[in-house]
mmCIF file of C-alpha atoms in Angstrom:
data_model
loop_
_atom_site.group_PDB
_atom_site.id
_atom_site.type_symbol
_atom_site.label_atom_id
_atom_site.label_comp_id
_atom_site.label_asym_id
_atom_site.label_seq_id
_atom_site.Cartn_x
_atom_site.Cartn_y
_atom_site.Cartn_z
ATOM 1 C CA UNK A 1 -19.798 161.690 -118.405
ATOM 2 C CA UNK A 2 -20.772 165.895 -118.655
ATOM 3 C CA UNK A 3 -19.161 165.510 -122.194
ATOM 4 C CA UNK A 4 -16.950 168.136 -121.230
ATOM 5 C CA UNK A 5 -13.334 167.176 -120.841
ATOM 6 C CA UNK A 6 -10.394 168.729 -119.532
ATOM 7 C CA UNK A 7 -6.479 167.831 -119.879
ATOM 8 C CA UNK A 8 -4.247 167.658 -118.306
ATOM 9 C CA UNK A 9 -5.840 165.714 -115.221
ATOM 10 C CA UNK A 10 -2.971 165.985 -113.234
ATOM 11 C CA UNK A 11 -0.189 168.934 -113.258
ATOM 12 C CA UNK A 12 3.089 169.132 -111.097
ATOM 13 C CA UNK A 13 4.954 171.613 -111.234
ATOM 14 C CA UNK A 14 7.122 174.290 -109.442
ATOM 15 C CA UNK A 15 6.715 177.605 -107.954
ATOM 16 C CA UNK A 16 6.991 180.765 -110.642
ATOM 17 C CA UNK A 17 6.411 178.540 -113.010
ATOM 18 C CA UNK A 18 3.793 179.097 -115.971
ATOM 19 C CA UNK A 19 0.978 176.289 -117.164
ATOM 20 C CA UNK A 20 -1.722 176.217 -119.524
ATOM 21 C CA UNK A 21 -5.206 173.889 -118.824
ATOM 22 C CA UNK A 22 -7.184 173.319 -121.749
ATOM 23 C CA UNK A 23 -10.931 172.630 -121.679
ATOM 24 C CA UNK A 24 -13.349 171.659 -124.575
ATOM 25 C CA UNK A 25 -17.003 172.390 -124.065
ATOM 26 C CA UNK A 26 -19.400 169.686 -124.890
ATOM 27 C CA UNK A 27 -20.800 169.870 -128.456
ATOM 28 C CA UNK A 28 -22.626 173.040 -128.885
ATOM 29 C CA UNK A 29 -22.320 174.475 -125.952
ATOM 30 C CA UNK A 30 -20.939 178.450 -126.460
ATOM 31 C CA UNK A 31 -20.305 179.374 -122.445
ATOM 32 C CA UNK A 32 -17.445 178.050 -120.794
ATOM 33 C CA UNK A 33 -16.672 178.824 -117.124
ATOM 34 C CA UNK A 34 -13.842 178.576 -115.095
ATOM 35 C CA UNK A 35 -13.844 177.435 -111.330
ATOM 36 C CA UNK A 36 -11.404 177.018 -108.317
ATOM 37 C CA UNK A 37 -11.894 174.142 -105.539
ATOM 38 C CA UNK A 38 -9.905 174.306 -102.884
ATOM 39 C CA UNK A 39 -10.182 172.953 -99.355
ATOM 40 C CA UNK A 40 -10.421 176.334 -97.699
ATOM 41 C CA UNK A 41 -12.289 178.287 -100.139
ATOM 42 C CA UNK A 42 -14.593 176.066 -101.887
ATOM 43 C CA UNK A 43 -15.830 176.393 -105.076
ATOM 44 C CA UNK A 44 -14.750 179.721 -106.859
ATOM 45 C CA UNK A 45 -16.168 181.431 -109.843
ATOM 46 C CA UNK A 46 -12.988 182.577 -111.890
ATOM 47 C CA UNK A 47 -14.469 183.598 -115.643
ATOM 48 C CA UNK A 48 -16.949 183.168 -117.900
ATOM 49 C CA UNK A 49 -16.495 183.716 -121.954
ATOM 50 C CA UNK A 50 -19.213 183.163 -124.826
ATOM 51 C CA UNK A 51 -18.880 182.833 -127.964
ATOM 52 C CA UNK A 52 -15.092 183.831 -128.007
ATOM 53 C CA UNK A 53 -15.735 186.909 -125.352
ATOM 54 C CA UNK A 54 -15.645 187.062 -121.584
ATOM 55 C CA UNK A 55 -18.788 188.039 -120.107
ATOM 56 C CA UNK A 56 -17.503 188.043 -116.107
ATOM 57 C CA UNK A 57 -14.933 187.782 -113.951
ATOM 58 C CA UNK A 58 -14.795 186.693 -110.679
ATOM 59 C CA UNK A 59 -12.047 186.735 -107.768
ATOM 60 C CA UNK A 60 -9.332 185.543 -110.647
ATOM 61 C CA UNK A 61 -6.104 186.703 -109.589
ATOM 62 C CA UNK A 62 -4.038 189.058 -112.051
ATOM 63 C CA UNK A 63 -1.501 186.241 -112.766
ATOM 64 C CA UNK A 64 -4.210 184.102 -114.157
ATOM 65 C CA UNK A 65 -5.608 184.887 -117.905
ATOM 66 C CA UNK A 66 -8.136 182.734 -120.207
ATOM 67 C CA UNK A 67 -9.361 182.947 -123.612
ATOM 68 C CA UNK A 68 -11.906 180.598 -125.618
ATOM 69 C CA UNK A 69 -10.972 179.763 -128.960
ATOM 70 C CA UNK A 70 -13.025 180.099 -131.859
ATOM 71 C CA UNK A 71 -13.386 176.555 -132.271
ATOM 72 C CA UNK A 72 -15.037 177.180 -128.753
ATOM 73 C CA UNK A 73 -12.122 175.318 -126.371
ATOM 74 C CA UNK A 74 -11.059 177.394 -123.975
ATOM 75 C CA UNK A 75 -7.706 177.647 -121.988
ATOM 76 C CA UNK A 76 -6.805 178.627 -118.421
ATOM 77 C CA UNK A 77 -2.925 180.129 -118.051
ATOM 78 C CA UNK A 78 -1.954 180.261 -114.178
ATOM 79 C CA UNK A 79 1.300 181.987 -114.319
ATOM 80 C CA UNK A 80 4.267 183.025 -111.519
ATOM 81 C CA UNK A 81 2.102 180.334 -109.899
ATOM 82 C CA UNK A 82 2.637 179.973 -105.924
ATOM 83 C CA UNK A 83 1.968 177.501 -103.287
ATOM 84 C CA UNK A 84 -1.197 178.743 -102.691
ATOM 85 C CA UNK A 85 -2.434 178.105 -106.487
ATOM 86 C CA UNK A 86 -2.074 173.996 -105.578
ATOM 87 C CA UNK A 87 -6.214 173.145 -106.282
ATOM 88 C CA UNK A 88 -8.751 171.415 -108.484
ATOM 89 C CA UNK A 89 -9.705 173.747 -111.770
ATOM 90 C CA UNK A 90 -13.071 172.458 -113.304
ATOM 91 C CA UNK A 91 -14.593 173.996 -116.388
ATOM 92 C CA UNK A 92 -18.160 174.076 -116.797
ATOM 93 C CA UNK A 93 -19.901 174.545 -120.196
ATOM 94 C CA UNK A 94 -23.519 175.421 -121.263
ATOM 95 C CA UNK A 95 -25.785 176.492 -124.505
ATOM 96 C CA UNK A 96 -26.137 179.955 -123.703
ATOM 97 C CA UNK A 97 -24.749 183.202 -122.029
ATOM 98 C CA UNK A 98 -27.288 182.412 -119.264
ATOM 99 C CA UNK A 99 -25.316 179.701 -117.572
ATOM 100 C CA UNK A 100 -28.288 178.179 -115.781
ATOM 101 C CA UNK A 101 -27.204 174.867 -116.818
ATOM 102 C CA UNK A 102 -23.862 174.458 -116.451
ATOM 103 C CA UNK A 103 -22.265 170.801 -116.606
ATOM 104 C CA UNK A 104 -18.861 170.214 -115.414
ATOM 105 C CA UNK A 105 -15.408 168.692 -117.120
ATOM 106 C CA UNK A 106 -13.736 166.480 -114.807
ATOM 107 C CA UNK A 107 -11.372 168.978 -113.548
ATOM 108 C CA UNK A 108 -7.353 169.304 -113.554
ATOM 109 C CA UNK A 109 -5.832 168.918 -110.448
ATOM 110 C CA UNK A 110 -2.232 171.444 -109.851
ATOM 111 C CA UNK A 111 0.446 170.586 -107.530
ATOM 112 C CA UNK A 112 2.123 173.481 -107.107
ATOM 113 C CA UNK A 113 5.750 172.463 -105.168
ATOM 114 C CA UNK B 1 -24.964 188.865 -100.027
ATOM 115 C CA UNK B 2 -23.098 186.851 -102.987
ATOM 116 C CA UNK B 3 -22.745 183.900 -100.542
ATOM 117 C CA UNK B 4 -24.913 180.727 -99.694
ATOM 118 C CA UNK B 5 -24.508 179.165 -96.603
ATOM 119 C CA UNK B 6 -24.970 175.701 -96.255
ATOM 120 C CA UNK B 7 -25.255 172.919 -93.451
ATOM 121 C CA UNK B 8 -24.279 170.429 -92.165
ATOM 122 C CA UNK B 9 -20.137 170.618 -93.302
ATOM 123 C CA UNK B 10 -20.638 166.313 -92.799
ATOM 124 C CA UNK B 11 -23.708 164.139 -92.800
ATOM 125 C CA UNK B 12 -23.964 160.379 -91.341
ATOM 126 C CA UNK B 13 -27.522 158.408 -92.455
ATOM 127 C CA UNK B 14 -28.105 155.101 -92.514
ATOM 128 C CA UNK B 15 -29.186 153.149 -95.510
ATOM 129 C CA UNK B 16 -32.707 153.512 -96.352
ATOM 130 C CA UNK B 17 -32.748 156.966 -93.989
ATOM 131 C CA UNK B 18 -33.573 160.016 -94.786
ATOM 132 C CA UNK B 19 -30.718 162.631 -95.723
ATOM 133 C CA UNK B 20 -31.501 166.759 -95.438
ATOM 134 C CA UNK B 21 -29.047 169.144 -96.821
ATOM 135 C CA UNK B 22 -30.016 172.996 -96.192
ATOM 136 C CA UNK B 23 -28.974 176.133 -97.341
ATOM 137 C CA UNK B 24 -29.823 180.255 -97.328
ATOM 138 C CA UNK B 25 -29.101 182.536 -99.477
ATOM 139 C CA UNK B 26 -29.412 186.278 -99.144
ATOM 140 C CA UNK B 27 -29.491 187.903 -102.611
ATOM 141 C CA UNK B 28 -33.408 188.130 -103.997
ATOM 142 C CA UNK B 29 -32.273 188.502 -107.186
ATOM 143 C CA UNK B 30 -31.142 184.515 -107.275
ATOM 144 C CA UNK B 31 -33.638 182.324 -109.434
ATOM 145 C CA UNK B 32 -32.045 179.275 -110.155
ATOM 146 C CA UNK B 33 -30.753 177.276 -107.388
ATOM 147 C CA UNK B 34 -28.845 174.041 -108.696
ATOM 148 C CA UNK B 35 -27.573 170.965 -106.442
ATOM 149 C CA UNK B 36 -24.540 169.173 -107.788
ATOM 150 C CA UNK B 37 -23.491 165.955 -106.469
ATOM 151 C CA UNK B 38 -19.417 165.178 -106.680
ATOM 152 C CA UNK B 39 -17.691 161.856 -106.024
ATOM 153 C CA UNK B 40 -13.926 161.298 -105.154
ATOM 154 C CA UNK B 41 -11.482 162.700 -108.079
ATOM 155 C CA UNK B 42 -15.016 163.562 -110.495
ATOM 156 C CA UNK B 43 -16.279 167.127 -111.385
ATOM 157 C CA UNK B 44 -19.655 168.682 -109.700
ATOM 158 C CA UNK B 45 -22.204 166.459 -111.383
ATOM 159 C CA UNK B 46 -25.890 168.407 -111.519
ATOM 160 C CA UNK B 47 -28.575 166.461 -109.526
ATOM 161 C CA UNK B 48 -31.704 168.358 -109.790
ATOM 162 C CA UNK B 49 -32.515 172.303 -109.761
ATOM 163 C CA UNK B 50 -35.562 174.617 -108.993
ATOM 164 C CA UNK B 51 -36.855 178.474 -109.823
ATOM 165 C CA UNK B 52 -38.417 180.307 -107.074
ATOM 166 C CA UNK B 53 -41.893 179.796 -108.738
ATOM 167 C CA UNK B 54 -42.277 176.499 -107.151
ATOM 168 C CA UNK B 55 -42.189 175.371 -103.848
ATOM 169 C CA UNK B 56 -40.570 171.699 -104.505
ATOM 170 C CA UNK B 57 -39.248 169.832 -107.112
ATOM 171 C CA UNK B 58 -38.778 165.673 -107.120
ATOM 172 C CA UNK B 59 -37.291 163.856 -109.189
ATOM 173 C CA UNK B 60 -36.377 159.907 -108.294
ATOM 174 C CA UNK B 61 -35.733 159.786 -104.462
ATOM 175 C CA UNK B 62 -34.442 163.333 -104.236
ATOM 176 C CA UNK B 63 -36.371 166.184 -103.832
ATOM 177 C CA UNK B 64 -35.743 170.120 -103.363
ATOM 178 C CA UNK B 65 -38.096 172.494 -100.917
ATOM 179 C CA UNK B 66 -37.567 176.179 -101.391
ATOM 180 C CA UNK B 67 -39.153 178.776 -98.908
ATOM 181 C CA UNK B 68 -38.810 181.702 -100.798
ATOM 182 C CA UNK B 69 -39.774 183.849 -98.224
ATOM 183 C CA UNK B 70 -37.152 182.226 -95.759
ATOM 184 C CA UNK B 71 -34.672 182.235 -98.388
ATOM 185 C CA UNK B 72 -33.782 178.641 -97.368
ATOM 186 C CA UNK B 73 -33.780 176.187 -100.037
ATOM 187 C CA UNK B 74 -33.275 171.952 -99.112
ATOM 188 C CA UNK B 75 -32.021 168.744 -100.593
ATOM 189 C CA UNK B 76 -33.628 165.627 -99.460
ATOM 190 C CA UNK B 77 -32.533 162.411 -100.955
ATOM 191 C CA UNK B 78 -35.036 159.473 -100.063
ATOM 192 C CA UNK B 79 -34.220 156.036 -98.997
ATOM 193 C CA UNK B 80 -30.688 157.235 -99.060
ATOM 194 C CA UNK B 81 -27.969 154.334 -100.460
ATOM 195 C CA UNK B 82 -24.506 153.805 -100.066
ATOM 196 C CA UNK B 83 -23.931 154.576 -103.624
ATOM 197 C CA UNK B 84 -25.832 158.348 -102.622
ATOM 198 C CA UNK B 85 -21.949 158.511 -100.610
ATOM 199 C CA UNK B 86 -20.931 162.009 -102.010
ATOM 200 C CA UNK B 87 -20.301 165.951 -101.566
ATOM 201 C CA UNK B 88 -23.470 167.513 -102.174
ATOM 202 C CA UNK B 89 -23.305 171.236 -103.152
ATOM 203 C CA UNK B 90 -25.471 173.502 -103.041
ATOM 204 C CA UNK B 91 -25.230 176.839 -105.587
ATOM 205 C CA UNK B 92 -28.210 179.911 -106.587
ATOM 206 C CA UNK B 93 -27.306 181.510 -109.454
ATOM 207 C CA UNK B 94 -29.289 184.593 -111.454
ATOM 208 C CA UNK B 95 -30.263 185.857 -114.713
ATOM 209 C CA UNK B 96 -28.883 189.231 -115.002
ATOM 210 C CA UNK B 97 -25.487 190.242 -114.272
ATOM 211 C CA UNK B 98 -22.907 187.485 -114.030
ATOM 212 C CA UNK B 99 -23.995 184.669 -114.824
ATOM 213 C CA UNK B 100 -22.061 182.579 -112.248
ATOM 214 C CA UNK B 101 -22.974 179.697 -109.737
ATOM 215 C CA UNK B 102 -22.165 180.777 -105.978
ATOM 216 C CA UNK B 103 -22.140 177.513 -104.610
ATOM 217 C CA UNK B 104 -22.621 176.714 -100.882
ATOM 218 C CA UNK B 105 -19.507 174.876 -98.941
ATOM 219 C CA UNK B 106 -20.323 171.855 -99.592
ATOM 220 C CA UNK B 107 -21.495 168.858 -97.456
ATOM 221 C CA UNK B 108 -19.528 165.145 -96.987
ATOM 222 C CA UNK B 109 -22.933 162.622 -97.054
ATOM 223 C CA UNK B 110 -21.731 159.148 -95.667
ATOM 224 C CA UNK B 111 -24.700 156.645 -96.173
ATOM 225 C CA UNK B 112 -23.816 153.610 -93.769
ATOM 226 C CA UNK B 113 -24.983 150.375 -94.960
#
């Protein structure tokens, strides 16, 4: 167990829809980062945020958004969300803005239908 | 130059074998190059991780080699076990800039027992 967890674990829902995934860093950790697995592209950076502010982006679409909290959880929206978005979204946390050591929640997997 | 390649996509070893994982990486500027080991329906869990500074790193029965000058980097996990039955990624990752793992494609290690 990373000590970071992630809800929900499992998310149907249909296309155009809008959903929210929540992830809570493990205690102390101020980075939280965003990725995409899917069978065809792998594992995708989407964002990074410390301490409340994002620090990068990666190849996250314009329908998606995040934000981290100030109690430090973050949250992923996905929204007008298409076949295509069906994957595995992990969050990763670590101490610093230097993600060297990042350890992973244990994900939230959408069904997009 | 953002991307790491890895090899093999699958791996078959026998129990007590030997299993190699390689990968390359273009981008110099990478220090930190990670492994993460992920089971069925679990997030990336980090094995073991090395700086260019050092040519190999062991820890238990799995090891890292880096040829820096290659730009090749290699898991080996010794004595491999059933239980070692897992996608193995591979990711580098860098100081400045953003601070994100690119991870490699991932490889499917089935240890037969």
């Amino acid at each position: 167990d990373s000590g970071v967890t992630q809800t929900p674990k499992h998310l149907i829902t249909a296309t155009g829809q809008r959903v929210t995934l929540r992830c809570s860093p493990r205690s102390g950790d101020l980075s939280v980062y965003w990725y995409q697995q899917s069978l065809d592209q792998g594992l995708q950076f989407l964002i990074h945020y410390y301490n409340g502010e994002e620090r990068a982006k990666g190849n996250i679409l314009e329908r998606f958004s995040a934000q981290q909290f100030p109690d430090l959880h973050s949250e992923l929206n996905l929204s007008s969300l298409e076949l295509g978005d069906s994957a595995l979204y992990f969050c990763a946390s670590s101490p610093r803005h230097v993600g060297y050591e990042q350890y992973f929640g244990p994900g939230t997997r959408l069904t997009v239908t | 130059q953002q991307q790491v390649k890895q090899s093999p996509q699958s791996l078959i070893v026998q129990k007590g074998g030997i299993s190699i994982i390689n990968c390359a990486y273009e981008n110099t500027a990478f220090d930190y190059f990670p492994w993460y080991q992920q089971f069925p329906g679990k997030g990336p869990a980090l094995l073991i991780a090395i700086r260019p500074d050092v040519s190999e790193k062991k820890e238990g029965r799995f090891t890292i080699s880096f040829n820096k000058s290659a730009k090749q980097f290699s898991l080996h996990i010794m004595d491999s076990q059933p239980g070692d039955s897992a996608t193995y990624f591979c990711a580098a990752n860098r100081d400045q800039g953003a601070q994100k793992l690119v991870f490699g494609q991932g490889t499917r290690l089935t240890i037969n027992p």
